[in-house]
Amino acid sequence: MTTLPFPQRGVLLLASLAGLCWAAALVMLIWGFVDRHQPYDAPERMVYYIMVSTAALLTFAPVAHRLRLTGLAFEGIAGTTLLLYTLAFVPPPVEWLLSPSEAPVYGIMALAVFWFFSSLAMPLLYAAGQRLFQQRARRYDRRRARRQAYEVGWLAVLIVALAGLRTLTPIAVALVVLIIGVVELLFLSFVEPEP
């Protein structure tokens, strides 16, 4: 039986702890252990806050450090915390997006969704770019990965906006995906490869 070297065991331990924190936070959210009717200092809320923030920290900080993606840890932690806080404690909107009473809820949700989905996409897009792009200018460009991740975040925000406007249909989503895809192809076409 072979033993893992110390750095690999550390990564495995961090991943296991992150997985346990994610599982605990999602169980508390889905099964209703936390809700907006609890007092702000309820023990369940405190445990939920700790699980969410620890899960986000253990997920995004090591990836940001390893890939040297500046800002990923902050955006990932802030997006995760804000999204899971909103889902647990903010009353869901009942009116459409342009209703003045519901606009702040949609705004908070849009920011949380943008940060969360762009943070999830950024390391994946950076790693995929290293494998897919043969041209060095596109392959190792962290700005490309950040731009594409933000496009994923905007896609998620636009889907939330379509839902808020009561116009969320497969055709509308396909059109938004097409527009963002064309914009990204235009960006990629302007990148000059290094000699």
C-alpha atoms as one frame of an Amber mdcrd trajectory, in Angstrom:
protein
   0.000   0.000   0.000   1.452   3.343  -1.071   1.074   6.534   0.915   0.435
   9.902  -0.650   3.126  12.575  -0.392   2.425  15.317   2.151   1.279  18.034
  -0.342  -1.216  15.629  -1.921  -2.533  14.589   1.482  -2.968  18.266   2.392
  -4.942  18.922  -0.787  -7.070  15.843  -0.159  -7.731  16.940   3.433  -8.723
  20.481   2.318 -11.008  19.075  -0.381 -12.630  16.712   2.138 -13.198  19.518
   4.643 -14.643  21.751   1.919 -16.974  18.957   0.814 -18.192  18.401   4.379
 -18.825  22.137   4.852 -20.710  22.351   1.545 -22.798  19.315   2.468 -23.618
  20.708   5.922 -24.575  24.135   4.527 -26.772  22.676   1.787 -28.483  20.247
   4.183 -29.251  23.139   6.548 -30.612  25.210   3.641 -32.639  22.522   1.870
 -34.115  20.864   4.946 -35.111  24.154   6.546 -32.825  24.235   9.589 -32.392
  27.959   8.875 -35.007  30.465   7.791 -35.679  34.200   7.856 -37.997  33.948
  10.878 -35.162  32.978  13.241 -33.476  35.688  15.300 -30.203  36.992  13.872
 -28.165  35.420  16.670 -29.838  31.985  16.566 -27.302  29.129  16.943 -28.505
  27.555  13.701 -27.742  30.772  11.839 -24.276  30.991  13.373 -23.482  27.407
  12.341 -24.824  28.115   8.846 -22.667  31.243   8.502 -19.593  29.315   9.600
 -20.284  26.405   7.228 -20.929  28.670   4.227 -17.901  30.904   4.762 -15.590
  27.945   5.504 -16.810  26.031   2.439 -16.228  29.064   0.211 -12.814  29.781
   1.737 -11.605  26.175   1.399 -12.918  26.010  -2.168 -11.741  29.256  -3.737
  -8.625  30.336  -1.794  -6.455  27.276  -2.642  -7.479  27.398  -6.317  -6.770
  31.131  -6.537  -3.359  30.622  -4.933  -2.439  27.630  -7.099  -3.451  29.211
 -10.424  -2.460  32.755  -9.371  -5.880  34.133 -10.293  -6.053  37.413  -8.414
  -9.461  38.335  -7.072 -10.872  34.820  -7.402 -10.836  34.131  -3.659 -12.631
  37.388  -2.794 -15.244  37.040  -5.547 -15.832  33.358  -4.786 -16.198  33.851
  -1.043 -18.334  36.995  -1.413 -20.515  35.453  -4.123 -21.061  32.189  -2.272
 -21.800  33.880   1.039 -24.154  36.434  -0.494 -25.975  33.845  -2.634 -26.518
  31.336   0.170 -27.459  34.103   2.619 -30.002  35.451   0.118 -31.482  32.014
  -0.527 -31.822  31.318   3.188 -32.884  34.630   4.698 -34.178  37.091   2.080
 -37.864  36.761   1.189 -38.221  35.648  -2.432 -39.631  38.269  -4.790 -43.282
  37.903  -5.729 -43.499  40.775  -8.222 -41.664  41.201 -11.487 -38.193  42.717
 -11.870 -39.235  46.327 -12.527 -41.431  46.554  -9.428 -39.813  49.163  -7.131
 -40.366  47.057  -4.020 -38.647  44.006  -5.546 -35.762  45.699  -7.396 -33.334
  45.579  -4.408 -33.872  41.820  -3.982 -33.230  41.232  -7.675 -30.156  43.467
  -7.483 -28.669  41.542  -4.558 -29.467  38.246  -6.248 -27.897  39.426  -9.518
 -24.643  40.424  -7.786 -24.494  37.144  -5.863 -25.221  35.056  -8.961 -22.637
  36.984 -11.010 -19.839  36.552  -8.467 -20.697  32.920  -7.717 -20.954  31.641
 -11.292 -18.018  33.645 -12.621 -15.869  32.361  -9.726 -16.850  28.785 -10.474
 -16.136  29.221 -14.171 -12.813  31.072 -13.961 -10.476  28.226 -12.903 -12.243
  25.808 -15.240 -11.889  28.171 -18.204  -8.253  28.913 -17.373  -7.402  25.205
 -17.195  -9.404  24.444 -20.355  -7.625  27.272 -22.198  -4.267  25.712 -21.425
  -5.404  22.503 -23.099  -7.469  23.883 -25.986  -5.561  26.892 -27.288  -2.359
  26.214 -29.186  -1.464  29.888 -29.473   0.453  31.025 -26.434  -1.288  34.431
 -26.300  -4.658  32.759 -25.781  -3.443  29.776 -23.806  -1.857  31.511 -20.821
  -3.877  34.702 -20.808  -5.469  35.132 -17.386  -7.403  38.092 -18.737  -9.058
  35.773 -21.262 -10.110  33.376 -18.511 -11.425  36.259 -16.388 -13.329  37.767
 -19.339 -14.903  34.426 -20.241 -15.790  33.774 -16.599 -17.466  37.168 -16.393
 -19.406  36.292 -19.539 -20.642  33.151 -17.751 -21.586  35.340 -14.781 -23.473
  37.748 -17.049 -25.266  34.812 -18.651 -26.462  33.690 -15.207 -27.531  37.262
 -14.333 -29.440  37.619 -17.601 -31.244  34.338 -16.924 -32.274  35.696 -13.505
 -33.388  38.935 -15.202 -35.429  37.005 -17.770 -37.086  35.103 -14.928 -37.774
  38.388 -13.118 -39.349  39.823 -16.262 -41.443  36.659 -16.639 -39.895  36.015
 -20.079 -37.682  33.017 -19.287 -38.097  30.666 -22.251 -35.652  28.300 -23.977
 -35.612  30.585 -27.025 -34.742  33.657 -24.927 -31.933  31.752 -23.167 -30.623
  30.462 -26.525 -30.563  34.017 -27.908 -28.638  35.304 -24.875 -26.142  32.417
 -25.179 -25.751  33.166 -28.901 -25.104  36.870 -28.273 -22.498  36.166 -25.582
 -20.878  33.502 -27.786 -20.578  35.911 -30.732 -19.076  38.591 -28.472 -16.488
  36.101 -27.184 -15.598  34.984 -30.718 -15.018  38.624 -31.632 -12.741  39.057
 -28.615 -10.778  35.923 -29.513 -10.373  37.021 -33.113  -8.600  40.218 -32.001
  -5.968  38.421 -29.884  -2.638  38.432 -31.670  -0.493  35.330 -31.104   3.047
  35.826 -29.876   5.751  35.298 -32.557
